[in-house]
N, CA, C and O atoms as a MOPAC input file, in Angstrom:
PM7 MOZYME 1SCF
protein

 N    -15.07500 1    14.42300 1    -3.41900 1
 C    -14.35600 1    15.48500 1    -2.74400 1
 C    -14.08700 1    16.59000 1    -3.76200 1
 O    -13.60700 1    16.32300 1    -4.86400 1
 N    -14.38800 1    17.78600 1    -3.40100 1
 C    -14.25600 1    18.92800 1    -4.29000 1
 C    -13.15500 1    19.85800 1    -3.78400 1
 O    -13.05900 1    20.13300 1    -2.58700 1
 N    -12.33400 1    20.33300 1    -4.70300 1
 C    -11.24300 1    21.24400 1    -4.36000 1
 C    -11.49300 1    22.57600 1    -5.04700 1
 O    -11.97300 1    22.61900 1    -6.18000 1
 N    -11.16400 1    23.66400 1    -4.35500 1
 C    -11.43400 1    24.98500 1    -4.91300 1
 C    -10.30400 1    25.48600 1    -5.81000 1
 O    -10.50600 1    26.42500 1    -6.58100 1
 N     -9.11400 1    24.87500 1    -5.72500 1
 C     -8.00400 1    25.28800 1    -6.58300 1
 C     -7.09300 1    24.09300 1    -6.84800 1
 O     -7.16600 1    23.07100 1    -6.16600 1
 N     -6.24700 1    24.24500 1    -7.84100 1
 C     -5.30700 1    23.17300 1    -8.17100 1
 C     -4.29500 1    22.96900 1    -7.03800 1
 O     -3.90500 1    21.83600 1    -6.75400 1
 N     -3.87200 1    24.05300 1    -6.39500 1
 C     -2.93200 1    23.94500 1    -5.27200 1
 C     -3.54700 1    23.14900 1    -4.12200 1
 O     -2.86000 1    22.36700 1    -3.46700 1
 N     -4.80800 1    23.34500 1    -3.88600 1
 C     -5.49200 1    22.57800 1    -2.84400 1
 C     -5.60400 1    21.10700 1    -3.23500 1
 O     -5.48400 1    20.21700 1    -2.39300 1
 N     -5.83600 1    20.86700 1    -4.52400 1
 C     -5.87700 1    19.49000 1    -5.02300 1
 C     -4.53500 1    18.79900 1    -4.81600 1
 O     -4.49000 1    17.65600 1    -4.36300 1
 N     -3.44600 1    19.48200 1    -5.14400 1
 C     -2.11600 1    18.90300 1    -4.99000 1
 C     -1.80200 1    18.66700 1    -3.51600 1
 O     -1.18300 1    17.65900 1    -3.17500 1
 N     -2.21600 1    19.57500 1    -2.63900 1
 C     -1.95100 1    19.44400 1    -1.20400 1
 C     -2.77100 1    18.31700 1    -0.58300 1
 O     -2.37000 1    17.74600 1     0.43100 1
 N     -3.90800 1    17.99400 1    -1.18000 1
 C     -4.77800 1    16.91000 1    -0.70300 1
 C     -5.05800 1    16.99800 1     0.79400 1
 O     -4.99900 1    15.98700 1     1.49400 1
 N     -5.35600 1    18.17200 1     1.28200 1
 C     -5.68200 1    18.33100 1     2.69500 1
 C     -4.50900 1    17.97800 1     3.59500 1
 O     -4.68500 1    17.30500 1     4.61100 1
 N     -3.32300 1    18.42500 1     3.23200 1
 C     -2.07100 1    18.17400 1     3.95200 1
 C     -1.61300 1    16.71600 1     3.89800 1
 O     -0.71700 1    16.32600 1     4.64700 1
 N     -2.20700 1    15.92000 1     3.03500 1
 C     -1.77300 1    14.54200 1     2.83500 1
 C     -1.15300 1    14.35700 1     1.44700 1
 O     -0.91300 1    13.22900 1     1.01800 1
 N     -0.90000 1    15.44400 1     0.76000 1
 C     -0.40900 1    15.39600 1    -0.61200 1
 C      0.91000 1    14.66900 1    -0.75700 1
 O      1.09500 1    13.91700 1    -1.71500 1
 N      1.83500 1    14.87400 1     0.17100 1
 C      3.13500 1    14.20500 1     0.07900 1
 C      2.96200 1    12.69100 1     0.08400 1
 O      3.57600 1    11.99500 1    -0.72400 1
 N      2.14100 1    12.18400 1     0.97900 1
 C      1.88900 1    10.74500 1     1.05600 1
 C      1.17400 1    10.25200 1    -0.20100 1
 O      1.56900 1     9.24700 1    -0.79200 1
 N      0.13600 1    10.95000 1    -0.60000 1
 C     -0.66800 1    10.51900 1    -1.74400 1
 C      0.17000 1    10.50200 1    -3.02000 1
 O      0.17300 1     9.50200 1    -3.73700 1
 N      0.88300 1    11.59400 1    -3.31500 1
 C      1.63000 1    11.66900 1    -4.56600 1
 C      2.86000 1    10.76900 1    -4.55900 1
 O      3.25300 1    10.26000 1    -5.60900 1
 N      3.47900 1    10.56200 1    -3.38800 1
 C      4.60400 1     9.62500 1    -3.34000 1
 C      4.11200 1     8.19400 1    -3.55300 1
 O      4.80400 1     7.39100 1    -4.17800 1
 N      2.93100 1     7.87000 1    -3.04200 1
 C      2.36700 1     6.54000 1    -3.26900 1
 C      2.07700 1     6.32600 1    -4.75900 1
 O      2.35800 1     5.25800 1    -5.30300 1
 N      1.51500 1     7.34800 1    -5.41300 1
 C      1.28400 1     7.24700 1    -6.86000 1
 C      2.61800 1     7.10700 1    -7.60200 1
 O      2.73100 1     6.30300 1    -8.52700 1
 N      3.60500 1     7.87200 1    -7.20800 1
 C      4.91100 1     7.80900 1    -7.87100 1
 C      5.58600 1     6.46000 1    -7.71900 1
 O      6.12300 1     5.91600 1    -8.68300 1
 N      5.56000 1     5.91800 1    -6.50500 1
 C      6.16800 1     4.60400 1    -6.27600 1
 C      5.42600 1     3.53100 1    -7.06400 1
 O      6.05300 1     2.65300 1    -7.65600 1
 N      4.10800 1     3.59600 1    -7.07600 1
 C      3.32000 1     2.62600 1    -7.84100 1
 C      3.63900 1     2.70000 1    -9.32800 1
 O      3.78900 1     1.67000 1    -9.98600 1
 N      3.74200 1     3.90100 1    -9.85000 1
 C      4.07200 1     4.07900 1   -11.26200 1
 C      5.47600 1     3.55100 1   -11.55800 1
 O      5.69500 1     2.93100 1   -12.59900 1
 N      6.42100 1     3.78800 1   -10.65800 1
 C      7.78900 1     3.29200 1   -10.84500 1
 C      7.82300 1     1.76500 1   -10.85400 1
 O      8.52000 1     1.16900 1   -11.67500 1
 N      7.08600 1     1.13400 1    -9.96100 1
 C      7.04200 1    -0.33500 1    -9.91700 1
 C      6.41900 1    -0.89100 1   -11.19400 1
 O      6.91700 1    -1.87200 1   -11.74700 1
 N      5.35000 1    -0.28400 1   -11.66200 1
 C      4.73200 1    -0.73100 1   -12.91000 1
 C      5.69300 1    -0.58000 1   -14.08800 1
 O      5.77600 1    -1.46200 1   -14.94300 1
 N      6.41300 1     0.53200 1   -14.13000 1
 C      7.37100 1     0.75400 1   -15.21800 1
 C      8.48600 1    -0.28700 1   -15.16800 1
 O      8.88900 1    -0.81000 1   -16.20700 1
 N      8.98200 1    -0.59000 1   -13.98400 1
 C     10.03000 1    -1.61000 1   -13.84500 1
 C      9.51100 1    -2.96800 1   -14.29800 1
 O     10.23400 1    -3.72500 1   -14.94600 1
 N      8.25800 1    -3.28200 1   -13.95900 1
 C      7.67100 1    -4.56200 1   -14.35500 1
 C      7.45000 1    -4.67100 1   -15.86100 1
 O      7.33900 1    -5.78000 1   -16.38400 1
 N      7.38700 1    -3.57100 1   -16.54900 1
 C      7.23200 1    -3.59400 1   -18.00700 1
 C      8.59800 1    -3.55800 1   -18.68900 1
 O      8.86200 1    -4.35400 1   -19.58900 1
 N      9.45900 1    -2.64700 1   -18.26800 1
 C     10.74300 1    -2.43000 1   -18.93700 1
 C     11.74000 1    -3.55900 1   -18.65200 1
 O     12.49300 1    -3.95400 1   -19.54200 1
 N     11.74900 1    -4.07300 1   -17.43900 1
 C     12.69800 1    -5.12300 1   -17.06500 1
 C     12.65900 1    -6.33900 1   -17.98600 1
 O     13.69000 1    -6.71300 1   -18.54400 1
 N     11.49600 1    -6.96400 1   -18.15900 1
 C     11.42100 1    -8.11400 1   -19.06200 1
 C     11.73800 1    -7.77400 1   -20.52100 1
 O     12.29000 1    -8.60800 1   -21.23800 1
 N     11.40000 1    -6.57500 1   -20.96700 1
 C     11.72900 1    -6.19400 1   -22.34200 1
 C     13.23900 1    -6.13400 1   -22.54100 1
 O     13.76100 1    -6.61400 1   -23.54700 1
 N     13.93900 1    -5.53900 1   -21.56900 1
 C     15.39700 1    -5.46700 1   -21.66100 1
 C     16.02700 1    -6.84800 1   -21.55300 1
 O     16.99500 1    -7.14400 1   -22.25300 1
 N     15.49100 1    -7.68800 1   -20.68700 1
 C     16.02000 1    -9.04600 1   -20.53600 1
 C     15.82300 1    -9.84500 1   -21.82900 1
 O     16.70700 1   -10.60100 1   -22.23200 1
 N     14.67400 1    -9.68000 1   -22.47300 1
 C     14.40900 1   -10.38400 1   -23.73800 1
 C     15.38900 1    -9.93200 1   -24.81300 1
 O     15.92900 1   -10.74900 1   -25.55900 1
 N     15.61300 1    -8.62000 1   -24.88500 1
 C     16.54300 1    -8.09800 1   -25.89000 1
 C     17.95100 1    -8.65400 1   -25.65100 1
 O     18.63100 1    -9.07000 1   -26.58900 1
 N     18.37600 1    -8.65400 1   -24.38500 1
 C     19.69700 1    -9.16700 1   -24.03700 1
 C     19.80400 1   -10.65500 1   -24.39700 1
 O     20.81800 1   -11.08900 1   -24.94300 1
 N     18.76200 1   -11.43300 1   -24.09100 1
 C     18.75200 1   -12.86300 1   -24.40800 1
 C     18.85600 1   -13.09100 1   -25.91100 1
 O     19.63000 1   -13.93900 1   -26.35500 1
 N     18.08600 1   -12.34300 1   -26.69600 1
 C     18.12300 1   -12.51500 1   -28.14700 1
 C     19.48900 1   -12.14600 1   -28.71900 1
 O     19.96800 1   -12.80700 1   -29.64000 1
 N     20.12300 1   -11.10100 1   -28.18700 1
 C     21.46000 1   -10.72700 1   -28.64600 1
 C     22.48000 1   -11.80500 1   -28.31300 1
 O     23.34100 1   -12.12200 1   -29.13400 1
 N     22.38800 1   -12.37200 1   -27.11000 1
 C     23.31900 1   -13.43700 1   -26.72600 1
 C     23.12500 1   -14.67800 1   -27.58100 1
 O     24.10000 1   -15.31700 1   -27.97800 1
 N     21.87700 1   -15.02500 1   -27.86800 1
 C     21.60400 1   -16.18400 1   -28.71500 1
 C     22.10200 1   -15.95500 1   -30.14300 1
 O     22.62200 1   -16.87700 1   -30.77100 1
 N     21.94900 1   -14.75400 1   -30.64900 1
 C     22.44000 1   -14.44900 1   -31.99800 1
 C     23.95400 1   -14.57900 1   -32.03700 1
 O     24.50200 1   -15.13100 1   -32.99000 1
 N     24.64400 1   -14.07100 1   -31.00200 1
 C     26.10400 1   -14.22200 1   -30.93600 1
 C     26.50900 1   -15.69300 1   -30.86700 1
 O     27.45900 1   -16.11500 1   -31.52700 1
 N     25.77900 1   -16.46600 1   -30.06400 1
 C     26.09500 1   -17.88900 1   -29.92200 1
 C     25.90300 1   -18.61200 1   -31.25200 1
 O     26.72900 1   -19.44400 1   -31.62900 1
 N     24.83200 1   -18.30700 1   -31.95800 1
 C     24.58100 1   -18.95000 1   -33.24800 1
 C     25.65200 1   -18.57400 1   -34.27500 1
 O     26.07400 1   -19.42100 1   -35.06300 1
 N     26.09300 1   -17.31700 1   -34.27300 1
 C     27.15900 1   -16.91000 1   -35.19200 1
 C     28.45200 1   -17.65100 1   -34.89000 1
 O     29.16000 1   -18.06900 1   -35.80600 1
 N     28.76500 1   -17.81700 1   -33.59300 1
 C     29.97100 1   -18.55200 1   -33.22300 1
 C     29.88100 1   -20.00700 1   -33.67400 1
 O     30.85900 1   -20.55900 1   -34.17700 1
 N     28.70700 1   -20.63900 1   -33.49800 1
 C     28.55100 1   -22.01800 1   -33.90500 1
 C     28.61900 1   -22.18300 1   -35.41700 1
 O     29.14300 1   -23.18500 1   -35.90200 1
 N     28.10100 1   -21.22300 1   -36.16400 1
 C     28.13400 1   -21.29200 1   -37.62600 1
 C     29.56300 1   -21.13400 1   -38.15300 1
 O     29.91800 1   -21.71900 1   -39.17600 1
 N     30.35800 1   -20.36300 1   -37.47300 1
 C     31.72400 1   -20.11000 1   -37.96200 1
 C     32.67100 1   -21.25700 1   -37.64300 1
 O     33.79000 1   -21.27600 1   -38.15600 1
 N     32.27200 1   -22.19200 1   -36.83200 1
 C     33.15700 1   -23.32700 1   -36.49000 1
 C     33.20100 1   -24.35400 1   -37.56500 1
 O     33.89500 1   -25.36100 1   -37.42800 1

């Protein structure tokens, strides 16, 4: 499919809202699937470090 201008490309033949929102939602889901476990791992490691410090001080 060939577009004559960037505005026409963005409009996607009047389907641009659907197309770009689908890309945006997909990108958001992928980002959540990457960032979520990283944050959970960091939180887990911090909690374990605190627990180990408490056990060492007893």
